Amino acid sequence: MSDPTSMNSAVQVYKRFVPDPLRAAAANTLPDGMRRSVKRSLAQTLRRREARLHQRALRRVRRAGLGRSERRTEAPDGRIGHVHTGLTTDLARRFDHDLVTRALDSAGICWFAVPALDDRRICLAVEQRDKGAVRRVLRALLEEHTGYVTSVSPAQPDNPGEPGSHVKAWKHYAKARVIRLAWLRTEPTENLWTGDDQGIEIEFWTRNTNLPTERLIGPRPNRVQRAVPSDAPGVEIGFDRLCGYSDTDAELEPTVTLETFDVVRLDELDFPVDAVVLFEHATPWGEELLRAALRSLHQYAPWTRVIHVLARTEPPAWLSDAEGIDVVRARPGAEAQLHRLPGLAPHFLLLRPGAVVGRPIRPFDYFMPGGAARPRRGRWTAEESIAPWARAAFSATGRAVAHGYAGGPQPHRVETLARLAEKGTPLPEAPDGQRAAIVPGTHPLDGVAHHFGQLNTLADPSGEASVTLHAALPGLPVQLRRLLARRDTQQIQLTGLGTDAALAGGGTEAVVGFLHRYFPVPSPFEVPSPFEHGPEAPSAPAVSSRKAVRQR
């Protein structure tokens, strides 16, 4: 948007209020200098008016107490970021939503949430007639709590170094139908950043009075409908109904949408999903693998109902008994009997030592709406085709295996494991992936269960970003730095931490250091350490990312 106080805006106002005949007469009778003086005086009047309106909006924002953080810091790209202890991607999303909605409320602007096609971001709708007031209050908000604005539709070249409090950052606003507000947020170690991949998008809806029923028309498609009655009632709706990456806790603060948008999404699951984490190595690096698995679920899969820790050895002392976690001592071979685990949900993710979630995930990424699991296809080699698990899968189904399965978190169903147990198919002995000299292939349980599930409509294998690394790999530091810089891998499997080559060559130490940087935020399942950053977290949203689950 051009500066509303500029000469160009003054010219537009001049043309709007001075009739054409009068402008023509003035052009013939008045000197050019006098006409320029009139327009310059008008521009000064607009500038003073805009300054007054901006200060008024800024006072509203400050009275509402918006935009508080522990401190500000400089992001790697030079922009301004905000530090919050205990930050997670879900809490950052809720914090941004609360900032924008409270700012709009302070200015008396009506809004409602929209189920956008890209559910990584929360989308809000306001009427086109409120566009001027929206710009003023949001610019005041971005001045009080430094953030950034860009035009999404039509897309414009980003200006990432220009804070949203500057008039220059809004130069495309006049033509924008959708804008995005983003705040860069990080935790005290500044290893985890959120912002550009999230943010709040604001759509400007227009009124259509051509039909007997007045309607609001959206500027772009969404997951439900683009036109809604203007008098549709508003209803409260949970974040998880708009964003599949959010916590499903019903006690968390909801948002507001129109009744016509409160419909079930195609990718919305109506069943809970648990997680099972295996702890098998009573070593420092084994504990770090367990810690990383819990932190990855807390950070990137807050919708998990209960986390079951199956410990084949004494659980570490730092593991707490918080709500939402269940620690069970297990004997060798218990992994094949997970369907008998008391309290386990019919659908669950299985994380073996070294398996972590690398980016925000949805339940839909691992399970179909009908309940079918979605395991990840892996490499298929000559060794895999003659592996014991491939023969066991053929014995259980009578059908040959055509592909392997990747490591990392594994989606499983209790029904699949129970039906396999009824068939009595013996499973080959599984190698210890953390003491194997090379990257292990498909795990026998995963291979047999997923192949059986695929042939019985209980699983639908797919392909997603997945990486498996061995701690003795010569180029391991480069691979770890790449994962840390990009953070675009959905699931990661780290192996070989207990091998002599990894321990002697520094690979184990490199992996542990990588996990500390990749998952710097402690989970609620760890006993607080006096050495953790910040004894309190006043700047994060006053909500918990875990649900109150009754302990067994």
Coordinates of C-alpha atoms in Angstrom, one line a residue:
M1 CA 0.0 0.0 0.0
S2 CA 1.2 3.5 -0.8
D3 CA 1.6 5.8 2.3
P4 CA -1.9 7.1 3.0
T5 CA -0.3 10.5 4.0
S6 CA 1.7 10.8 0.7
M7 CA 1.2 13.2 -2.2
N8 CA -0.2 10.3 -4.2
S9 CA -2.9 9.7 -1.6
A10 CA -3.6 13.5 -1.5
V11 CA -4.1 13.4 -5.2
Q12 CA -6.6 10.6 -4.9
V13 CA -8.6 12.5 -2.3
Y14 CA -8.4 15.6 -4.4
K15 CA -9.9 13.8 -7.4
R16 CA -12.6 12.2 -5.2
F17 CA -14.0 15.4 -3.6
V18 CA -13.4 17.9 -6.4
P19 CA -15.8 17.4 -9.4
D20 CA -14.3 17.1 -12.9
P21 CA -15.6 20.4 -14.2
L22 CA -14.2 22.3 -11.3
R23 CA -10.9 20.5 -11.6
A24 CA -10.8 21.4 -15.3
A25 CA -11.6 25.1 -14.6
A26 CA -8.9 25.1 -11.9
A27 CA -6.4 23.6 -14.3
N28 CA -7.0 26.5 -16.8
T29 CA -7.2 29.4 -14.3
L30 CA -5.0 28.5 -11.3
P31 CA -1.2 28.4 -11.5
D32 CA 0.5 25.0 -11.2
G33 CA 2.2 26.1 -8.1
M34 CA -1.1 27.0 -6.3
R35 CA -2.6 23.6 -7.2
R36 CA 0.5 21.8 -5.9
S37 CA 0.3 23.9 -2.7
V38 CA -3.3 22.8 -2.2
K39 CA -2.4 19.1 -2.7
R40 CA 0.6 19.5 -0.3
S41 CA -1.6 21.0 2.3
L42 CA -4.0 18.1 1.9
A43 CA -1.2 15.6 2.3
Q44 CA -0.1 17.2 5.5
T45 CA -3.7 17.0 6.8
L46 CA -3.8 13.3 5.9
R47 CA -0.4 12.7 7.6
R48 CA -1.6 14.3 10.8
R49 CA -4.8 12.4 10.7
E50 CA -3.1 9.1 10.1
A51 CA -0.6 9.8 13.0
R52 CA -3.5 10.5 15.4
L53 CA -5.3 7.3 14.4
H54 CA -2.0 5.3 14.7
Q55 CA -1.4 6.7 18.2
R56 CA -5.0 5.9 19.2
A57 CA -4.6 2.3 18.0
L58 CA -1.2 2.0 19.8
R59 CA -2.8 3.1 23.0
R60 CA -5.5 0.5 22.7
V61 CA -2.9 -2.2 22.1
R62 CA -0.9 -1.1 25.1
R63 CA -3.9 -1.0 27.3
A64 CA -4.7 -4.5 26.3
G65 CA -1.2 -5.6 27.5
L66 CA -0.3 -7.3 24.2
G67 CA 3.1 -8.4 23.0
R68 CA 5.1 -9.4 26.1
S69 CA 8.1 -11.7 25.9
E70 CA 11.0 -12.4 28.1
R71 CA 13.5 -10.6 25.9
R72 CA 14.2 -9.8 22.3
T73 CA 17.0 -11.3 20.3
E74 CA 18.4 -11.2 16.7
A75 CA 17.5 -14.1 14.4
P76 CA 20.2 -15.7 12.1
D77 CA 18.8 -13.6 9.2
G78 CA 19.1 -10.3 11.1
R79 CA 15.4 -9.9 12.0
I80 CA 14.0 -9.4 15.5
G81 CA 12.9 -12.5 17.5
H82 CA 11.2 -13.1 20.8
V83 CA 12.4 -15.5 23.5
H84 CA 10.0 -17.7 25.4
T85 CA 10.9 -20.4 27.9
G86 CA 9.2 -23.7 27.1
L87 CA 8.3 -22.7 23.6
T88 CA 6.6 -25.3 21.3
T89 CA 5.3 -24.8 17.8
D90 CA 1.7 -25.3 19.1
L91 CA 2.1 -22.7 21.9
A92 CA 3.6 -20.3 19.4
R93 CA 0.6 -20.7 17.1
R94 CA -1.8 -20.1 19.9
F95 CA 0.2 -17.1 21.1
D96 CA 0.1 -15.5 17.6
H97 CA -3.7 -16.2 17.4
D98 CA -4.3 -14.6 20.8
L99 CA -2.2 -11.5 19.9
V100 CA -4.1 -10.8 16.7
T101 CA -7.6 -11.6 17.9
R102 CA -7.2 -9.5 21.1
A103 CA -5.9 -6.6 19.0
L104 CA -8.9 -6.9 16.6
D105 CA -11.2 -7.0 19.6
S106 CA -9.6 -3.9 21.1
A107 CA -10.5 -2.0 17.9
G108 CA -14.1 -3.4 17.8
I109 CA -13.4 -5.4 14.6
C110 CA -15.5 -8.5 14.0
W111 CA -13.6 -11.6 12.9
F112 CA -14.0 -15.4 12.6
A113 CA -11.6 -18.3 12.0
V114 CA -11.6 -20.0 8.6
P115 CA -10.5 -23.6 7.9
A116 CA -7.8 -22.7 5.3
L117 CA -6.4 -25.2 2.8
D118 CA -3.0 -25.0 4.5
D119 CA -3.7 -25.9 8.1
R120 CA -0.2 -25.2 9.3
R121 CA -1.5 -21.6 9.9
I122 CA -4.5 -20.2 11.6
C123 CA -6.6 -18.1 9.2
L124 CA -8.9 -15.3 10.3
A125 CA -11.5 -13.5 8.2
V126 CA -12.6 -9.8 8.5
E127 CA -14.8 -7.7 6.3
Q128 CA -13.3 -5.7 3.5
R129 CA -15.0 -2.5 4.8
D130 CA -12.8 -2.8 8.0
K131 CA -9.6 -3.0 6.0
G132 CA -8.4 0.5 7.0
A133 CA -9.0 -0.1 10.7
V134 CA -7.4 -3.5 10.5
R135 CA -4.2 -2.0 9.1
R136 CA -4.0 0.6 11.8
V137 CA -4.5 -1.8 14.7
L138 CA -2.1 -4.4 13.3
R139 CA 0.6 -1.9 12.6
A140 CA 0.3 -0.7 16.2
L141 CA 0.5 -4.4 17.3
L142 CA 3.6 -5.0 15.3
E143 CA 5.2 -1.8 16.7
E144 CA 4.5 -3.0 20.3
H145 CA 5.5 -6.6 19.6
T146 CA 7.9 -6.6 16.6
G147 CA 6.7 -8.8 13.8
Y148 CA 6.5 -8.9 10.0
V149 CA 3.7 -8.7 7.4
T150 CA 3.5 -9.8 3.8
S151 CA 0.9 -10.0 1.1
V152 CA -0.2 -13.6 0.3
S153 CA -2.8 -12.9 -2.3
P154 CA -1.7 -11.5 -4.6
A155 CA 1.8 -12.8 -3.7
Q156 CA 4.4 -10.1 -3.5
P157 CA 8.2 -10.3 -3.0
D158 CA 8.8 -10.6 0.7
N159 CA 10.7 -7.8 2.5
P160 CA 11.9 -9.9 5.5
G161 CA 14.1 -7.1 6.9
E162 CA 11.3 -4.5 7.2
P163 CA 9.4 -4.7 10.5
G164 CA 5.6 -4.5 10.2
S165 CA 5.6 -1.3 12.3
H166 CA 7.1 0.6 9.3
V167 CA 4.7 2.1 6.8
K168 CA 6.9 0.8 4.0
A169 CA 6.1 -2.8 5.0
W170 CA 2.4 -2.2 4.1
K171 CA 3.0 -0.9 0.5
H172 CA 1.1 -3.8 -1.0
Y173 CA -1.7 -3.7 1.4
A174 CA -4.2 -1.7 -0.8
K175 CA -4.4 -4.6 -3.3
A176 CA -4.0 -7.4 -0.9
R177 CA -6.8 -9.9 -0.4
V178 CA -4.9 -12.0 2.1
I179 CA -2.0 -11.0 4.3
R180 CA 0.2 -12.9 6.7
L181 CA 1.5 -11.8 10.0
A182 CA 4.5 -13.6 11.4
W183 CA 6.5 -13.3 14.6
L184 CA 9.9 -15.0 15.1
R185 CA 10.0 -16.9 18.4
T186 CA 12.7 -19.0 20.0
E187 CA 13.6 -20.6 23.3
P188 CA 16.5 -19.5 25.5
T189 CA 19.2 -21.5 23.7
E190 CA 18.0 -20.1 20.3
N191 CA 18.3 -23.5 18.6
L192 CA 14.5 -23.8 17.9
W193 CA 12.8 -21.1 15.9
T194 CA 9.2 -20.7 14.8
G195 CA 7.6 -18.0 12.6
D196 CA 7.8 -18.0 8.9
D197 CA 6.3 -21.5 8.5
Q198 CA 3.3 -20.6 10.8
G199 CA 2.0 -17.1 11.4
I200 CA -1.6 -15.8 11.2
E201 CA -3.3 -15.2 7.8
I202 CA -6.0 -12.6 7.5
E203 CA -8.6 -12.8 4.6
F204 CA -10.7 -9.8 3.6
W205 CA -14.3 -11.0 2.8
T206 CA -16.7 -8.9 0.8
R207 CA -20.5 -8.6 1.1
N208 CA -22.6 -9.7 -1.8
T209 CA -26.2 -8.4 -1.9
N210 CA -27.2 -9.7 -5.3
L211 CA -29.3 -12.5 -3.7
P212 CA -32.2 -12.2 -1.2
T213 CA -29.9 -13.6 1.4
E214 CA -26.8 -11.4 2.0
R215 CA -23.6 -13.3 1.8
L216 CA -19.9 -13.0 2.7
I217 CA -17.6 -14.0 -0.1
G218 CA -14.1 -15.2 0.6
P219 CA -11.1 -14.1 -1.5
R220 CA -9.8 -17.7 -2.0
P221 CA -11.0 -21.3 -1.6
N222 CA -10.9 -23.0 1.8
R223 CA -11.7 -26.5 3.1
V224 CA -15.5 -25.9 3.5
Q225 CA -17.1 -23.1 1.4
R226 CA -16.2 -19.8 0.0
A227 CA -19.6 -18.1 0.5
V228 CA -21.5 -18.0 3.8
P229 CA -24.6 -16.1 5.0
S230 CA -23.7 -12.8 6.6
D231 CA -25.9 -13.5 9.5
A232 CA -24.5 -17.0 10.3
P233 CA -24.1 -17.5 14.0
G234 CA -20.7 -17.8 15.6
V235 CA -19.6 -20.9 17.5
E236 CA -16.6 -21.9 19.5
I237 CA -14.3 -24.5 18.0
G238 CA -11.0 -26.1 19.1
F239 CA -7.7 -25.4 17.4
D240 CA -7.4 -29.1 16.4
R241 CA -10.6 -28.7 14.3
L242 CA -8.8 -26.0 12.2
C243 CA -5.2 -27.2 12.5
G244 CA -4.3 -30.9 12.5
Y245 CA -1.0 -30.1 14.2
S246 CA -2.5 -28.8 17.4
D247 CA -3.3 -30.3 20.7
T248 CA -6.7 -32.0 21.0
D249 CA -7.2 -31.0 24.6
A250 CA -10.8 -29.8 25.0
E251 CA -9.8 -27.7 28.1
L252 CA -7.6 -25.4 26.0
E253 CA -8.9 -22.0 25.0
P254 CA -10.9 -22.4 21.8
T255 CA -11.3 -19.9 18.9
V256 CA -14.5 -18.7 17.2
T257 CA -15.8 -19.6 13.7
L258 CA -19.1 -19.5 11.9
E259 CA -21.6 -22.3 12.3
T260 CA -21.3 -23.2 8.6
F261 CA -17.6 -23.9 9.0
D262 CA -18.1 -26.3 12.0
V263 CA -18.0 -29.5 9.8
V264 CA -15.8 -32.5 9.9
R265 CA -12.7 -32.3 7.6
L266 CA -11.7 -35.0 5.2
D267 CA -8.4 -35.5 7.1
E268 CA -9.9 -35.3 10.6
L269 CA -9.6 -38.4 12.7
D270 CA -12.2 -39.3 15.3
F271 CA -10.1 -41.7 17.3
P272 CA -7.3 -41.1 19.8
V273 CA -3.6 -42.0 19.1
D274 CA -1.1 -43.1 21.7
A275 CA 2.6 -43.5 21.5
V276 CA 4.8 -46.3 22.7
V277 CA 8.5 -45.5 23.4
L278 CA 11.0 -48.3 24.0
F279 CA 13.9 -47.9 26.5
E280 CA 16.4 -50.6 26.1
H281 CA 19.9 -49.3 26.9
A282 CA 20.9 -48.2 30.4
T283 CA 23.7 -46.0 29.1
P284 CA 24.1 -42.2 29.0
W285 CA 23.5 -42.2 25.2
G286 CA 20.5 -44.6 25.7
E287 CA 18.9 -42.1 28.1
E288 CA 19.5 -39.3 25.6
L289 CA 17.7 -41.3 23.0
L290 CA 14.7 -41.7 25.3
R291 CA 14.8 -38.0 26.3
A292 CA 14.9 -37.0 22.6
A293 CA 11.9 -39.2 21.7
L294 CA 9.8 -37.7 24.5
R295 CA 10.8 -34.2 23.6
S296 CA 10.0 -34.8 19.9
L297 CA 6.5 -36.0 20.7
H298 CA 6.0 -33.0 23.1
Q299 CA 7.2 -30.6 20.5
Y300 CA 5.8 -31.9 17.2
A301 CA 2.9 -34.3 18.2
P302 CA 1.1 -32.7 21.0
W303 CA -2.1 -34.5 20.1
T304 CA -0.9 -37.9 21.4
R305 CA -3.2 -39.1 24.2
V306 CA -0.8 -41.1 26.4
I307 CA 2.9 -42.0 26.0
H308 CA 3.7 -45.5 27.2
V309 CA 7.3 -46.1 28.0
L310 CA 8.3 -49.8 27.8
A311 CA 11.5 -50.1 29.8
R312 CA 13.5 -53.3 29.6
T313 CA 15.9 -51.9 32.2
E314 CA 15.6 -49.6 35.1
P315 CA 14.0 -46.3 34.0
P316 CA 16.2 -43.2 34.4
A317 CA 15.8 -41.1 37.5
W318 CA 14.9 -38.0 35.5
L319 CA 11.7 -39.6 34.1
S320 CA 8.7 -38.1 35.9
D321 CA 5.3 -39.6 36.7
A322 CA 3.4 -36.7 35.1
E323 CA 0.0 -37.0 33.7
G324 CA 0.0 -38.3 30.1
I325 CA 2.8 -40.8 30.6
D326 CA 2.7 -44.5 31.7
V327 CA 6.0 -46.3 32.5
V328 CA 5.9 -50.1 32.3
R329 CA 8.7 -52.6 32.9
A330 CA 8.9 -55.1 30.0
R331 CA 10.6 -58.4 29.5
P332 CA 12.4 -59.4 26.3
G333 CA 9.9 -60.1 23.5
A334 CA 7.3 -57.8 24.9
E335 CA 7.4 -55.7 21.7
A336 CA 5.6 -58.4 19.8
Q337 CA 2.8 -58.4 22.5
L338 CA 2.0 -54.7 22.4
H339 CA -1.6 -55.6 21.7
R340 CA -1.9 -56.8 25.3
L341 CA -0.6 -53.6 26.8
P342 CA -3.3 -52.4 29.3
G343 CA -4.7 -49.0 28.4
L344 CA -3.2 -48.8 25.0
A345 CA -5.3 -47.0 22.3
P346 CA -6.3 -49.1 19.3
H347 CA -4.0 -46.9 17.2
F348 CA -0.5 -45.9 18.3
L349 CA 3.0 -44.8 17.2
L350 CA 5.9 -47.1 18.1
L351 CA 9.2 -45.3 18.7
R352 CA 12.2 -47.6 19.1
P353 CA 15.6 -46.3 20.5
G354 CA 16.8 -43.6 18.1
A355 CA 13.4 -42.9 16.5
V356 CA 12.3 -39.2 16.7
V357 CA 9.8 -36.9 15.1
G358 CA 11.6 -34.2 13.1
R359 CA 8.9 -31.7 12.3
P360 CA 5.2 -31.0 13.2
I361 CA 3.0 -34.0 12.2
R362 CA -0.7 -34.7 12.2
P363 CA -2.5 -37.9 13.1
F364 CA -3.5 -38.0 9.4
D365 CA 0.1 -38.3 8.5
Y366 CA 0.2 -41.8 10.0
F367 CA -3.5 -43.0 10.0
M368 CA -6.3 -42.8 7.5
P369 CA -9.8 -41.5 8.6
G370 CA -11.0 -45.1 8.4
G371 CA -8.3 -46.3 10.7
A372 CA -5.8 -47.8 8.3
A373 CA -2.2 -47.2 9.2
R374 CA 0.1 -45.3 6.9
P375 CA 3.6 -46.8 7.3
R376 CA 6.6 -45.4 5.3
R377 CA 8.0 -47.4 2.4
G378 CA 11.8 -48.0 2.7
R379 CA 14.6 -49.2 0.5
W380 CA 14.3 -52.5 -1.4
T381 CA 17.5 -54.4 -1.9
A382 CA 18.5 -58.0 -2.6
E383 CA 19.3 -58.4 1.1
E384 CA 15.8 -57.2 2.0
S385 CA 14.1 -59.6 -0.5
I386 CA 15.7 -62.7 1.2
A387 CA 15.6 -61.3 4.8
P388 CA 14.0 -63.5 7.4
W389 CA 11.2 -61.0 7.9
A390 CA 10.3 -61.2 4.2
R391 CA 10.0 -65.0 4.5
A392 CA 7.9 -64.6 7.6
A393 CA 5.6 -62.1 5.9
F394 CA 5.1 -64.5 3.0
S395 CA 4.3 -67.3 5.4
A396 CA 1.7 -65.2 7.2
T397 CA -0.1 -63.9 4.0
G398 CA 0.9 -66.2 1.1
R399 CA 1.9 -63.1 -0.8
A400 CA 5.4 -61.9 -1.6
V401 CA 6.8 -58.7 -0.2
A402 CA 7.5 -56.0 -2.8
H403 CA 9.2 -53.2 -0.7
G404 CA 10.7 -52.6 2.7
Y405 CA 9.7 -50.1 5.4
A406 CA 11.7 -47.1 6.6
G407 CA 12.8 -46.6 10.2
G408 CA 11.5 -44.0 12.6
P409 CA 8.1 -43.8 14.3
Q410 CA 5.9 -46.6 13.2
P411 CA 2.1 -46.5 13.0
H412 CA 0.6 -49.7 14.3
R413 CA -2.9 -51.0 15.1
V414 CA -3.7 -53.3 18.0
E415 CA -6.1 -55.2 15.7
T416 CA -3.2 -56.0 13.3
L417 CA -0.9 -57.3 16.0
A418 CA -3.7 -59.3 17.6
R419 CA -4.7 -61.0 14.4
L420 CA -1.0 -61.8 13.7
A421 CA -0.7 -63.4 17.1
E422 CA -3.8 -65.5 16.4
K423 CA -2.2 -66.8 13.3
G424 CA 0.8 -67.9 15.3
T425 CA 3.3 -66.6 12.8
P426 CA 6.8 -66.7 14.4
L427 CA 8.7 -63.4 14.1
P428 CA 12.4 -63.5 13.4
E429 CA 14.7 -62.2 16.1
A430 CA 15.2 -58.5 15.7
P431 CA 18.8 -57.1 15.8
D432 CA 19.8 -54.3 18.2
G433 CA 19.9 -51.3 15.9
Q434 CA 22.1 -49.4 18.3
R435 CA 24.9 -52.0 18.3
A436 CA 24.7 -53.0 14.7
A437 CA 27.8 -52.3 12.6
I438 CA 25.7 -51.1 9.6
V439 CA 22.3 -49.5 9.2
P440 CA 19.7 -52.3 9.9
G441 CA 17.0 -53.0 7.3
T442 CA 13.4 -53.3 7.9
H443 CA 12.5 -54.3 11.5
P444 CA 10.9 -57.8 11.5
L445 CA 7.8 -56.7 13.5
D446 CA 7.2 -53.7 11.2
G447 CA 7.8 -55.7 8.0
V448 CA 5.4 -58.5 8.9
A449 CA 2.7 -56.3 10.5
H450 CA 2.7 -53.7 7.8
H451 CA 2.6 -56.3 5.0
F452 CA -0.1 -58.2 6.7
G453 CA -2.1 -55.0 7.3
Q454 CA -1.7 -53.9 3.7
L455 CA -3.2 -57.1 2.4
N456 CA -6.0 -57.0 4.9
T457 CA -7.0 -53.3 4.4
L458 CA -5.5 -52.4 7.7
A459 CA -2.5 -50.4 6.3
D460 CA -1.8 -48.2 3.3
P461 CA 1.9 -47.7 2.8
S462 CA 3.0 -44.3 1.6
G463 CA 6.2 -42.3 1.3
E464 CA 7.3 -39.3 3.3
A465 CA 10.5 -37.5 4.3
S466 CA 12.5 -40.0 6.3
V467 CA 16.2 -40.3 7.2
T468 CA 18.2 -43.1 8.8
L469 CA 21.8 -42.4 9.9
H470 CA 24.4 -44.6 11.5
A471 CA 26.6 -43.0 14.2
A472 CA 29.8 -44.4 12.6
L473 CA 29.1 -42.8 9.2
P474 CA 32.2 -40.9 8.0
G475 CA 30.2 -37.8 6.9
L476 CA 27.9 -37.8 9.9
P477 CA 28.7 -34.2 11.1
V478 CA 27.7 -32.8 7.7
Q479 CA 24.4 -34.8 7.7
L480 CA 23.6 -33.7 11.2
R481 CA 24.2 -30.0 10.4
R482 CA 22.0 -30.3 7.4
L483 CA 19.2 -31.8 9.4
L484 CA 19.5 -29.1 12.0
A485 CA 19.5 -26.3 9.5
R486 CA 16.6 -27.5 7.4
R487 CA 14.3 -29.2 10.0
D488 CA 12.2 -30.5 7.1
T489 CA 12.4 -34.3 7.8
Q490 CA 9.3 -35.8 9.1
Q491 CA 10.9 -38.7 10.9
I492 CA 14.5 -39.6 11.8
Q493 CA 16.1 -42.9 12.8
L494 CA 19.5 -42.8 14.5
T495 CA 21.4 -46.1 14.8
G496 CA 24.7 -47.5 15.8
L497 CA 25.3 -45.3 18.9
G498 CA 26.6 -48.3 20.9
T499 CA 29.1 -49.6 18.3
D500 CA 32.8 -49.4 19.1
A501 CA 33.4 -47.3 15.9
A502 CA 30.9 -44.7 16.9
L503 CA 32.1 -44.5 20.5
A504 CA 35.8 -44.3 19.5
G505 CA 35.3 -42.0 16.5
G506 CA 33.1 -39.4 18.2
G507 CA 29.9 -40.3 16.3
T508 CA 27.9 -41.1 19.5
E509 CA 29.0 -37.8 21.0
A510 CA 28.0 -35.9 17.8
V511 CA 24.6 -37.5 17.8
V512 CA 23.9 -36.6 21.4
G513 CA 25.0 -33.0 20.8
F514 CA 22.7 -32.9 17.8
L515 CA 19.7 -34.1 19.8
H516 CA 20.4 -31.5 22.4
R517 CA 20.3 -28.8 19.7
Y518 CA 17.4 -30.2 17.8
F519 CA 15.2 -30.7 20.9
P520 CA 16.2 -28.0 23.3
V521 CA 12.9 -27.7 25.1
P522 CA 12.3 -30.1 28.0
S523 CA 9.1 -32.2 27.9
P524 CA 6.7 -32.3 30.9
F525 CA 7.9 -35.9 31.4
E526 CA 11.3 -34.9 32.7
V527 CA 12.1 -34.0 36.3
P528 CA 13.1 -30.3 36.2
S529 CA 16.8 -29.8 36.4
P530 CA 18.3 -26.8 38.3
F531 CA 20.5 -26.2 35.3
E532 CA 17.6 -25.8 32.8
H533 CA 17.2 -22.3 31.3
G534 CA 14.8 -20.1 33.1
P535 CA 13.0 -21.3 36.3
E536 CA 9.7 -19.9 35.0
A537 CA 8.0 -19.2 31.7
P538 CA 5.7 -16.2 32.1
S539 CA 5.7 -15.2 28.4
A540 CA 4.3 -18.4 26.9
P541 CA 0.5 -18.8 26.6
A542 CA -1.1 -19.9 29.9
V543 CA -2.1 -23.3 28.6
S544 CA -0.6 -26.7 28.9
S545 CA 0.3 -28.7 25.9
R546 CA -0.5 -32.0 27.6
K547 CA -3.9 -33.4 28.5
A548 CA -5.1 -34.4 31.9
V549 CA -5.1 -38.2 31.5
R550 CA -6.0 -40.4 34.4
Q551 CA -3.1 -42.7 35.4
R552 CA -3.8 -46.4 35.5

